[in-house]
Coordinates of C-alpha atoms in Angstrom, one line a residue:
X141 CA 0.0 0.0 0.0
X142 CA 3.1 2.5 0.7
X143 CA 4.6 1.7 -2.3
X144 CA 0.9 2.1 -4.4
X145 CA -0.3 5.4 -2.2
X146 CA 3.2 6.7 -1.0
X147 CA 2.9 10.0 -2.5
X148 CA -1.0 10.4 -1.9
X149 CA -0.4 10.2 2.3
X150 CA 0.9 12.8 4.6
X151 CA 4.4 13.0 5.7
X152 CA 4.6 11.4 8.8
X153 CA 1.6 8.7 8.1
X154 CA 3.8 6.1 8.1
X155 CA 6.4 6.1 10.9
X156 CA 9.8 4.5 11.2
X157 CA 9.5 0.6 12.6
X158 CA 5.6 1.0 12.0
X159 CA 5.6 -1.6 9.3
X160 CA 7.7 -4.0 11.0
X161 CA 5.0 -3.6 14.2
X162 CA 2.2 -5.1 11.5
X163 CA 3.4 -7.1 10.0
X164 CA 3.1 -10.1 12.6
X165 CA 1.0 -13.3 11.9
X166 CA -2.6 -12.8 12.6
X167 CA -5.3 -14.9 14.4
X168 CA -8.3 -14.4 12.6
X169 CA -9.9 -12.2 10.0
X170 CA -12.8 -10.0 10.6
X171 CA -15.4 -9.1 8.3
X172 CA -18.4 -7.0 8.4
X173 CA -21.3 -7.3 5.8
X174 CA -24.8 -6.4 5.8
X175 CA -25.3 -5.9 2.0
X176 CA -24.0 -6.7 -1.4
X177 CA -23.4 -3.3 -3.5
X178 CA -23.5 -4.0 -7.4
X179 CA -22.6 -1.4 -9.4
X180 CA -22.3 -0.3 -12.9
X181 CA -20.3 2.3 -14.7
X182 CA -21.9 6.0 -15.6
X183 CA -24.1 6.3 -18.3
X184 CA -21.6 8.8 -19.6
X185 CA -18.6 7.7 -21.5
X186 CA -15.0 8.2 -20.0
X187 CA -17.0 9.3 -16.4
X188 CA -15.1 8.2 -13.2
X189 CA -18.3 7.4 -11.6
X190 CA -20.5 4.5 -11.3
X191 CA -23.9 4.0 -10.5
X192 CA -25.8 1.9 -7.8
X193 CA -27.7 -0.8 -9.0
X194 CA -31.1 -2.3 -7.3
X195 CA -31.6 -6.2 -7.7
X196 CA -35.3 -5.9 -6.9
X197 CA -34.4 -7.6 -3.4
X198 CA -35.8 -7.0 0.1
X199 CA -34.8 -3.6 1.4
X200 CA -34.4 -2.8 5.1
X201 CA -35.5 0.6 6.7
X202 CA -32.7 2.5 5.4
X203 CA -32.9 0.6 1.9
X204 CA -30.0 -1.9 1.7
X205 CA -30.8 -5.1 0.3
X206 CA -31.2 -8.0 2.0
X207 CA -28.4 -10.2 0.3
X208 CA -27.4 -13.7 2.3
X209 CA -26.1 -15.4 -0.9
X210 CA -23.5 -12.3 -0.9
X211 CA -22.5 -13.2 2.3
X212 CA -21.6 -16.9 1.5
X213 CA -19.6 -15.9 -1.6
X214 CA -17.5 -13.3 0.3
X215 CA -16.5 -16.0 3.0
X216 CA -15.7 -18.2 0.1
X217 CA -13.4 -16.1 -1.8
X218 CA -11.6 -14.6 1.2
X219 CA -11.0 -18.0 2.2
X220 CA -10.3 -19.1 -2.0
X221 CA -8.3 -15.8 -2.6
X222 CA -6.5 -14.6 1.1
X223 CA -3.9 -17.0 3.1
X224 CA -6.1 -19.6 5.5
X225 CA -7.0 -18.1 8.3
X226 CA -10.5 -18.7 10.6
X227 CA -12.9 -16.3 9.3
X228 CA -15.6 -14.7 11.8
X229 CA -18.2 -12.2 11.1
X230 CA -17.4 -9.4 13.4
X231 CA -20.9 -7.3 12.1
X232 CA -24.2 -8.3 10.7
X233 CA -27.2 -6.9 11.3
X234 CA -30.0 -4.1 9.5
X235 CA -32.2 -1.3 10.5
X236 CA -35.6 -2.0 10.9
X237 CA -39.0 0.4 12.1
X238 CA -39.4 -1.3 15.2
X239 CA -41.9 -0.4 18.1
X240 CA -42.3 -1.6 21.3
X241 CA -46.1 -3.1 21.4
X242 CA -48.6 -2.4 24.1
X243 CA -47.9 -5.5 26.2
X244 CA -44.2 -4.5 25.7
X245 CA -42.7 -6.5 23.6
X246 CA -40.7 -6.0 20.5
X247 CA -41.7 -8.1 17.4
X248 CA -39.1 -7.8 14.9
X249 CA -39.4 -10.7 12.2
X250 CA -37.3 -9.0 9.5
X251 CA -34.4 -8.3 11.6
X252 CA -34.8 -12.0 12.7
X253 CA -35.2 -13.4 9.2
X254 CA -32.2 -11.3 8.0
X255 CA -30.2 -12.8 10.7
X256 CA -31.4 -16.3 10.6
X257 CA -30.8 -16.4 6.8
X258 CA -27.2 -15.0 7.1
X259 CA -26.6 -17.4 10.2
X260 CA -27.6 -19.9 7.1
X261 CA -25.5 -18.2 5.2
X262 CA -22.1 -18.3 7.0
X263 CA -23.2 -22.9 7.1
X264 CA -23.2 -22.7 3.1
X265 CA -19.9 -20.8 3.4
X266 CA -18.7 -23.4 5.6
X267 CA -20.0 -26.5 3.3
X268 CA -17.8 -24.6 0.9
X269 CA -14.5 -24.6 2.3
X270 CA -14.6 -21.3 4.0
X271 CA -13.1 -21.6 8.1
X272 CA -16.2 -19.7 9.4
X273 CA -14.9 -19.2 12.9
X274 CA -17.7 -16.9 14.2
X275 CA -20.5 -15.0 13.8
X276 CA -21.5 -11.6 15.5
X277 CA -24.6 -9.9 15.3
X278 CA -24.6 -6.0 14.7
X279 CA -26.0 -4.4 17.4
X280 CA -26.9 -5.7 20.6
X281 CA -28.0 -2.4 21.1
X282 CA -30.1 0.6 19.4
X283 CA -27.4 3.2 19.5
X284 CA -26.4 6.2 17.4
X285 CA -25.2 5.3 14.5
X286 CA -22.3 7.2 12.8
X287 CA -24.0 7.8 10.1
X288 CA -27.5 7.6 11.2
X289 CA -27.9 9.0 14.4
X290 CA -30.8 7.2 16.0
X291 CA -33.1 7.5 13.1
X292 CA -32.0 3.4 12.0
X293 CA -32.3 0.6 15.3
X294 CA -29.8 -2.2 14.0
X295 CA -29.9 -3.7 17.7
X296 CA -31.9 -7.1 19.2
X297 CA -32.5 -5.0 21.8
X298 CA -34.8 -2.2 21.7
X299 CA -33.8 1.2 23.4
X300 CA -35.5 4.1 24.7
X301 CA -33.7 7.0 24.0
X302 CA -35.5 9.3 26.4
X303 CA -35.3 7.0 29.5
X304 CA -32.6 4.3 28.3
X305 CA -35.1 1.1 29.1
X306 CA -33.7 -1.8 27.5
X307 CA -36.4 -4.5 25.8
X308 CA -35.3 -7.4 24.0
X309 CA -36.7 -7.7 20.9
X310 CA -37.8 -11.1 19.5
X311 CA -34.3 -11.6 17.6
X312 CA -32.6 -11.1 20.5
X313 CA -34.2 -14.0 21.9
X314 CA -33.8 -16.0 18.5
X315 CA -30.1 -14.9 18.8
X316 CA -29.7 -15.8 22.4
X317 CA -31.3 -19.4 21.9
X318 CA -28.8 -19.7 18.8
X319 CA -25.6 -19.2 20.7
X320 CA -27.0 -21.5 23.4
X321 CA -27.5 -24.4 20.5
X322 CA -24.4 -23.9 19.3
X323 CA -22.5 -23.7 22.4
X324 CA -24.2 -27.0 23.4
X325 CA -26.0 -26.1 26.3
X326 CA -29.4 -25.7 24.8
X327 CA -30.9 -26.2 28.2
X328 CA -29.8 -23.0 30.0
X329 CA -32.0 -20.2 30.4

């Protein structure tokens, strides 16, 4: 990346011994995903910009697509194209309208769907070949989101800003009873 970006970064970006500090072996890779993004050049000839294409796909509240299939073929050609290395899912989640019902719950089925069918997701990955390590939902909390604010609730558990009470939603419940599957201890509450 110095070599490609050298002259495009301040002086004093990259500091003596600094490469030699990264460059150690890692543990694991990271990812985050929550949509695919296809995109297509500019209808104008020679223009350095693209354009967005829609699939015709779900959407979530703030309009990404609800892609699993993208998912699986990331985790398979990190693991394909990158040196092995466990793979986890460090963020996945989306922004649904969510409201906290009159007996006070919070019913969230496409915020569940979207994370059971990326939890399916990451398994095809696996079938594949890809060391799927872990999985992480995005967010265990409403928060403000950097780019956001607190118009878009990614968490399975529902905040209220104005007096911070904290409700579960229903895929945080899903979620919770996952982990416990997988951990093997099904039978703790």
């Amino acid at each position: 990346m110095v070599a490609d970006l050298g002259p495009l970064l301040p002086d004093g970006l990259v500091r003596e011994g600094d490469l030699e500090t990264i460059a150690q072996p890692l543990d694991f890779l990271g990812v985050n995903y929550y949509t695919r993004h296809v995109v297509r050049p500019s209808a104008y000839p020679g223009a350095n910009s693209v354009e967005f294409t829609h699939r015709g796909l779900p959407t979530a509240a703030n309009g990404w697509e609800v892609d699993p299939a993208g998912l699986t073929e990331m985790l398979v050609r990190v693991s394909r194209d990158y040196p092995p290395l466990p793979l986890h899912v460090t963020e996945n989640g989306s922004a649904w309208p969510d409201q906290v019902a009159v007996d006070g719950t919070v019913s969230d089925p496409d915020r569940l769907a979207y994370l059971a069918a990326h939890v399916a997701a990451c398994a095809r990955a696996r079938e594949q070949g890809a060391d799927v390590a872990g999985y992480f939902a995005w967010s265990l909390l409403d928060n403000f989101e950097w780019a956001e604010g607190y118009a878009m609730r990614f968490g399975i558990v529902h905040v209220d800003f104005e007096t911070q009470r904290r409700t579960p939603k229903a895929s945080g419940a899903w979620y919770a009873q996952f982990v416990r599957a997988a951990r093997g201890d099904i039978l703790t509450p």
